[in-house]
mmCIF file of C-alpha atoms in Angstrom:
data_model
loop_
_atom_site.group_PDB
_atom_site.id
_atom_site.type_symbol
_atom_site.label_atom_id
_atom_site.label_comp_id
_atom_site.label_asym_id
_atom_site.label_seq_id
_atom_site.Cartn_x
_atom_site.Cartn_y
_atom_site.Cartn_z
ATOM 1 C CA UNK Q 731 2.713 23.598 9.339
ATOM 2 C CA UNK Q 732 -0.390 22.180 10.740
ATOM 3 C CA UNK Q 733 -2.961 19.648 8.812
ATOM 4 C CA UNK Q 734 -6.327 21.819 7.703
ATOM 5 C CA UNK Q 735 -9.307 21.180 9.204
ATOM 6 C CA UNK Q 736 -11.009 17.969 8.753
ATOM 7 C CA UNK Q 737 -14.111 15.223 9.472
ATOM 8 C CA UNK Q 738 -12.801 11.912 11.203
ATOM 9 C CA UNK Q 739 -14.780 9.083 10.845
ATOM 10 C CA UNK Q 740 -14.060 5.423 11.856
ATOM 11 C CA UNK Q 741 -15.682 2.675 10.057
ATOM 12 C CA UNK Q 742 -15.678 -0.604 11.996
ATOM 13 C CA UNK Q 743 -16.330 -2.700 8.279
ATOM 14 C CA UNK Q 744 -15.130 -2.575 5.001
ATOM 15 C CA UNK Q 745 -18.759 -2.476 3.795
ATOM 16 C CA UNK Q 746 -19.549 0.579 5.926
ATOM 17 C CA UNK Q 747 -16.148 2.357 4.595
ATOM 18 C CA UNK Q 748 -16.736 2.060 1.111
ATOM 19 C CA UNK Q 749 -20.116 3.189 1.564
ATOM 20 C CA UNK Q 750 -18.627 6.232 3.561
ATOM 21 C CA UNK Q 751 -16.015 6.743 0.584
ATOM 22 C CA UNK Q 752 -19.024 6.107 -2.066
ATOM 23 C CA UNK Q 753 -20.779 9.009 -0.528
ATOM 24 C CA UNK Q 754 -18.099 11.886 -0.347
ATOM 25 C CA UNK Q 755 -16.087 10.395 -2.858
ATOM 26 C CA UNK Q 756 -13.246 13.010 -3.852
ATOM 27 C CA UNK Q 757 -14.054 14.900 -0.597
ATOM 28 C CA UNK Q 758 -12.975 12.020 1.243
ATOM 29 C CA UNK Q 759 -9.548 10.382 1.971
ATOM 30 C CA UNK Q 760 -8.684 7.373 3.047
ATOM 31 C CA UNK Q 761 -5.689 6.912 5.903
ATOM 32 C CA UNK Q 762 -4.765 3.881 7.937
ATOM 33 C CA UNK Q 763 -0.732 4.078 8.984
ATOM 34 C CA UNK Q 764 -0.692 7.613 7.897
ATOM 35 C CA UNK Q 765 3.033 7.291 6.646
ATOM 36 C CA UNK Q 766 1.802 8.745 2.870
ATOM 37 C CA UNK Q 767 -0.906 10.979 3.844
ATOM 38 C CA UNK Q 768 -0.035 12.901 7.081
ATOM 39 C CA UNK Q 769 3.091 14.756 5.549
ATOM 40 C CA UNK Q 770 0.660 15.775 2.718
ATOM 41 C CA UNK Q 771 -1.848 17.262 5.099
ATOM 42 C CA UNK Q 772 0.634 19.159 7.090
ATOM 43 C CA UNK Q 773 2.074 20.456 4.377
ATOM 44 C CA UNK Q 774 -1.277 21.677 2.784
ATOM 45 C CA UNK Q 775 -0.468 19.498 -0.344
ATOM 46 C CA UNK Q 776 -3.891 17.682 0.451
ATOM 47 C CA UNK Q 777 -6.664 19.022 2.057
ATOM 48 C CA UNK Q 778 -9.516 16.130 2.190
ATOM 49 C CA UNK Q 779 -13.078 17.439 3.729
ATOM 50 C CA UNK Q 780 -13.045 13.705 5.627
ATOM 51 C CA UNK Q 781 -10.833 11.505 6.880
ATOM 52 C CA UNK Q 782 -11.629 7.363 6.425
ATOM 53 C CA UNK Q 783 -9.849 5.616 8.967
ATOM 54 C CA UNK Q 784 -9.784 2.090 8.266
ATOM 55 C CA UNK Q 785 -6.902 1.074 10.488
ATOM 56 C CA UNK Q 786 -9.311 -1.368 12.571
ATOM 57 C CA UNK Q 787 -10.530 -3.532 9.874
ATOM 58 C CA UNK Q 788 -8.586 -6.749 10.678
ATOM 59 C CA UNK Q 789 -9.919 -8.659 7.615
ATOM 60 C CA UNK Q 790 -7.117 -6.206 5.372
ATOM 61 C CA UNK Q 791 -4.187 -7.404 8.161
ATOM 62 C CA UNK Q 792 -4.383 -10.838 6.983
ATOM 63 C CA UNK Q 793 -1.388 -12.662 4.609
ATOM 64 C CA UNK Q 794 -3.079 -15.420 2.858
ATOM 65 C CA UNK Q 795 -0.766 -18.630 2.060
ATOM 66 C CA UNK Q 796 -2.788 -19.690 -1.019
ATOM 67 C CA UNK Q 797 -2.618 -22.742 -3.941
ATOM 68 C CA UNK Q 798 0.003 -20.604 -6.467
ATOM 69 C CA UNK Q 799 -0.352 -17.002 -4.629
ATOM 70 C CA UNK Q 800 0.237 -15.245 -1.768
ATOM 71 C CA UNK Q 801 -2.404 -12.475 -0.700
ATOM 72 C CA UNK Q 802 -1.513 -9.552 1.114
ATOM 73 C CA UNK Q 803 -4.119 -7.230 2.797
ATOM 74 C CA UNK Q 804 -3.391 -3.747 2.298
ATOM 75 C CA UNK Q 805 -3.070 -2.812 6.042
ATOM 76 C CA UNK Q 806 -0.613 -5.340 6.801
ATOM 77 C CA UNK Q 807 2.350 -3.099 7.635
ATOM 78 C CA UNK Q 808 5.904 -3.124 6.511
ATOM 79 C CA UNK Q 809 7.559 -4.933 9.554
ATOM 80 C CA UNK Q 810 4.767 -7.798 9.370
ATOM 81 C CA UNK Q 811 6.167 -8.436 5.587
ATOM 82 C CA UNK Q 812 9.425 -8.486 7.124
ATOM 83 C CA UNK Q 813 8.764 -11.037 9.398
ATOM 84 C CA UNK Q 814 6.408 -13.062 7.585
ATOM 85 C CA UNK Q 815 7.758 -16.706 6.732
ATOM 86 C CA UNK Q 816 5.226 -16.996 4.090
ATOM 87 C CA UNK Q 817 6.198 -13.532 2.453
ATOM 88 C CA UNK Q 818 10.174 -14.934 2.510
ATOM 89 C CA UNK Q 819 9.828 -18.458 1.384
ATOM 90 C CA UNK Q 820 7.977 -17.423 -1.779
ATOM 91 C CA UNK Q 821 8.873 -13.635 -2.175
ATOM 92 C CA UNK Q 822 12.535 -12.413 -0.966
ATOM 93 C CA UNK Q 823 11.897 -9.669 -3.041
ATOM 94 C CA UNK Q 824 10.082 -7.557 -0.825
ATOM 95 C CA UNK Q 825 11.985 -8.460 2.503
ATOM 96 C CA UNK Q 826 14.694 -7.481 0.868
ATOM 97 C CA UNK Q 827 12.877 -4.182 0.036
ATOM 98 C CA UNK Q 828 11.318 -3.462 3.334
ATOM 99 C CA UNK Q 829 14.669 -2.972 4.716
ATOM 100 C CA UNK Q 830 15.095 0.136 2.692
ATOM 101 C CA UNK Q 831 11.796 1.856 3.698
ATOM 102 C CA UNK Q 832 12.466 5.143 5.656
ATOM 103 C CA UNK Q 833 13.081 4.135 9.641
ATOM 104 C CA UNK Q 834 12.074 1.511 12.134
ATOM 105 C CA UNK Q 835 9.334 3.877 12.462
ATOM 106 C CA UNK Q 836 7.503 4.169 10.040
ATOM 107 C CA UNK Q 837 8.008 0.775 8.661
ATOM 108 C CA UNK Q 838 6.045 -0.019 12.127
ATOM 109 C CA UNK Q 839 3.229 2.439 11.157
ATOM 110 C CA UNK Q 840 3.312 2.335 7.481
ATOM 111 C CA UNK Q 841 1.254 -0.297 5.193
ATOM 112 C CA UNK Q 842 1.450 -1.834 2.130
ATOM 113 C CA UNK Q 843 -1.408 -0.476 0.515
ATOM 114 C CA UNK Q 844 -0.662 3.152 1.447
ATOM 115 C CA UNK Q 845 2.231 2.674 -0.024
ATOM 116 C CA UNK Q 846 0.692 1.882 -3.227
ATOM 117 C CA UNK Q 847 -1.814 4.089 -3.052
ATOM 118 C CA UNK Q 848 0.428 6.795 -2.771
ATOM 119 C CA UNK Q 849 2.499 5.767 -5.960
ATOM 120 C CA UNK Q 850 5.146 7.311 -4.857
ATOM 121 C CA UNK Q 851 8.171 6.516 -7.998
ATOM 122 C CA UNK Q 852 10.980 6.864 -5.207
ATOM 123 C CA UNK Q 853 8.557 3.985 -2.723
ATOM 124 C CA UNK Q 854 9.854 0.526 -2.972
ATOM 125 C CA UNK Q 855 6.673 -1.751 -2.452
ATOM 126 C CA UNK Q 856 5.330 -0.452 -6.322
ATOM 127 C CA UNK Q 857 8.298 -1.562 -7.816
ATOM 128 C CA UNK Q 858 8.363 -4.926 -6.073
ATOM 129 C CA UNK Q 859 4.842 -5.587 -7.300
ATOM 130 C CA UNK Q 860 5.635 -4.747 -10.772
ATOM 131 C CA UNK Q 861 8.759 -6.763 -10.914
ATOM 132 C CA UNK Q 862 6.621 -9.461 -9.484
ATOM 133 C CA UNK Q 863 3.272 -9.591 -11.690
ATOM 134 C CA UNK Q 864 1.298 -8.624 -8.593
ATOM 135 C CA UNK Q 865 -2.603 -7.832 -8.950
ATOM 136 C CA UNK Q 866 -4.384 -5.389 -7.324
ATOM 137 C CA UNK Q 867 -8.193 -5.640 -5.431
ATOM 138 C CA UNK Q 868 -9.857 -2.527 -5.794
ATOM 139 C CA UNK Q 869 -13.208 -2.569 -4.253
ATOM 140 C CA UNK Q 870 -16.251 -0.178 -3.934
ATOM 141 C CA UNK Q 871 -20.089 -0.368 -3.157
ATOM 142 C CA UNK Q 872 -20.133 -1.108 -7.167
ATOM 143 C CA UNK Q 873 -18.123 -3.792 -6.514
ATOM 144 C CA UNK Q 874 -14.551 -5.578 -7.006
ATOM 145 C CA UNK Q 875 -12.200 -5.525 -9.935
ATOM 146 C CA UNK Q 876 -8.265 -6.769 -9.781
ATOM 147 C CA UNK Q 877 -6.229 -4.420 -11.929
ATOM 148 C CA UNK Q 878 -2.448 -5.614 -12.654
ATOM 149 C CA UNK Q 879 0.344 -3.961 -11.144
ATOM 150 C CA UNK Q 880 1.785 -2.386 -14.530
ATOM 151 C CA UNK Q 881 -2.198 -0.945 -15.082
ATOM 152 C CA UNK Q 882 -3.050 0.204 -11.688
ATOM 153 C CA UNK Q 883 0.417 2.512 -11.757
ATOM 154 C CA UNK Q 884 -0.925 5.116 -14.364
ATOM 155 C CA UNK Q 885 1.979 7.699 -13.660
ATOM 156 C CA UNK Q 886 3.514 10.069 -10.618
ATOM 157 C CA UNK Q 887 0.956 9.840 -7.714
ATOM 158 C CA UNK Q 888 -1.658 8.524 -9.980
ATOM 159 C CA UNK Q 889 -3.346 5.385 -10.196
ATOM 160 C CA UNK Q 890 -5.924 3.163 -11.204
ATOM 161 C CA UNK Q 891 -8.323 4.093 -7.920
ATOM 162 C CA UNK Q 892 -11.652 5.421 -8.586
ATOM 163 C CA UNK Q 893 -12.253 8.211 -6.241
ATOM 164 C CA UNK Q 894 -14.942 5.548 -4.314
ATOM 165 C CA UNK Q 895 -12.475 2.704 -4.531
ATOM 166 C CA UNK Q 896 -10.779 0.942 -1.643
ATOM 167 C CA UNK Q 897 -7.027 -0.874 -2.272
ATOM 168 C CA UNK Q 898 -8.177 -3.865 0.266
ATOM 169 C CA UNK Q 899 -5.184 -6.535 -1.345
ATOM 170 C CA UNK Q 900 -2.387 -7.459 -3.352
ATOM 171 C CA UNK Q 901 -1.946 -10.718 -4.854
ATOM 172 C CA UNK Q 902 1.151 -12.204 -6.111
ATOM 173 C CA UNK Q 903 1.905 -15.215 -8.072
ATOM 174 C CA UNK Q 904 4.104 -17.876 -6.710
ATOM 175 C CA UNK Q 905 7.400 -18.193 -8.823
ATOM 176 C CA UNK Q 906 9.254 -20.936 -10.590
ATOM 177 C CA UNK Q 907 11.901 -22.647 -8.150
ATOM 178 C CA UNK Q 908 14.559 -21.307 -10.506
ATOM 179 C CA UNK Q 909 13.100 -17.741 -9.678
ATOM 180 C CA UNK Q 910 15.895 -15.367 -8.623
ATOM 181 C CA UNK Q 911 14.839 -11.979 -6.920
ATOM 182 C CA UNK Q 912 17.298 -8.865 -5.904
ATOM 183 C CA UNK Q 913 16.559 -5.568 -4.357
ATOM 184 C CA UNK Q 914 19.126 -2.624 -4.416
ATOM 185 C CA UNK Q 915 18.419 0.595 -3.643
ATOM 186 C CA UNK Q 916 20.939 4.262 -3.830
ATOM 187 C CA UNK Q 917 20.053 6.973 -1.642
ATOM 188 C CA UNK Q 918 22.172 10.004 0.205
ATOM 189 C CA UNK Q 919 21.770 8.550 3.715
ATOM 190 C CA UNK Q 920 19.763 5.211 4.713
ATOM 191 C CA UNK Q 921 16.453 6.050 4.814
ATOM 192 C CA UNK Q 922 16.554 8.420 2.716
ATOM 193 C CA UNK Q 923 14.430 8.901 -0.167
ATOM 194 C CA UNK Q 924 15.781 6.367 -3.263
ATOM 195 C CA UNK Q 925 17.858 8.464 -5.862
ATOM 196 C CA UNK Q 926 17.322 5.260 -7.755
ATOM 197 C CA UNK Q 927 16.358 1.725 -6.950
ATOM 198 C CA UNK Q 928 16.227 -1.814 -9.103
ATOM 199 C CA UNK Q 929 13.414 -4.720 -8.169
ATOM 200 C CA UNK Q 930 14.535 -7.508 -10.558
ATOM 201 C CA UNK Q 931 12.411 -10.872 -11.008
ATOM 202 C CA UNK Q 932 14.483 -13.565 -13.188
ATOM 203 C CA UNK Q 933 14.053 -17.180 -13.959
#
């Protein structure tokens, strides 16, 4: 099937995209990789009047090595994580993880923060940043608020995002040096979606 028919617009700041999401809130969508959204257009599962593209904001690409966190922008992808020495020092968790998303692919196309937007139960990034503690930044023309992983996930494909909010970052504590961190994941074929997957965090 084919996507419906839809606006494209192309904000070159984050100040002009939430303003574009604050005025057609639920009418608008936002996409950067496209990984989560895409398969949902074509198959006529979502059919957003407008289309946000915020793939060129380079101030949501950053990882941030900070005093007791690590800050992730929600458009870095999922092969930047993988080969981020900041990420792996302080978080095996997720490199771990990133390994088991879909194909080469897509884990070149795919973010983070689509990945959480999505809340997808079978996605790996959500339960990494549960396991870990992470907070969310959740942004708007009203504002910013950081919502905790285990609050922002309110159920299947449902989360804490206002209809004019942007996921812009994820923040994760630094662990103990006693902290041990394991990914495993069961699925039919690799890449596959997970029949059933286990992010633990342990001191």
């Amino acid at each position: 099937m084919k996507a419906p028919d839809f606006d494209y617009l192309r904000p070159e700041t984050l100040a002009e995209a939430m303003d574009m999401l604050s005025r057609h809130g639920e009418d608008g969508a936002i996409i950067a990789g496209g990984q989560s959204l895409l398969p949902l257009l074509n198959f006529r599962l979502a059919g957003p009047e407008r289309l946000i593209d915020i793939g060129r904001l380079a101030a949501l690409k950053q990882i941030v090595d900070g005093d007791g966190f690590v800050e992730i922008g929600a458009l870095v992808r999922h092969c930047d994580l993988a080969s981020s020495e900041a990420v792996a020092r302080a978080f095996p968790l997720l490199r771990q993880a990133v390994g088991h998303i879909a194909h080469p692919a897509v884990r070149h196309r795919g973010t983070i923060g689509g990945s959480l937007a999505m809340a997808d139960p079978a996605a790996e990034l959500g339960a990494c940043c549960l396991a870990l503690e992470a907070e969310m930044s959740l942004q708007s023309v009203r504002g910013q608020r950081w919502v905790r992983a285990v609050d922002f996930f309110a159920g299947i494909y449902e989360t804490a995002l206002a209809p004019d909010e942007i996921l812009t970052a994820v923040r994760l504590p630094r662990r103990g040096p006693d902290s041990v961190q394991i990914f495993s994941e069961g699925a039919r074929r690799r890449g596959d979606f997970a029949i059933a997957g286990l992010a633990l965090v342990a001191d």
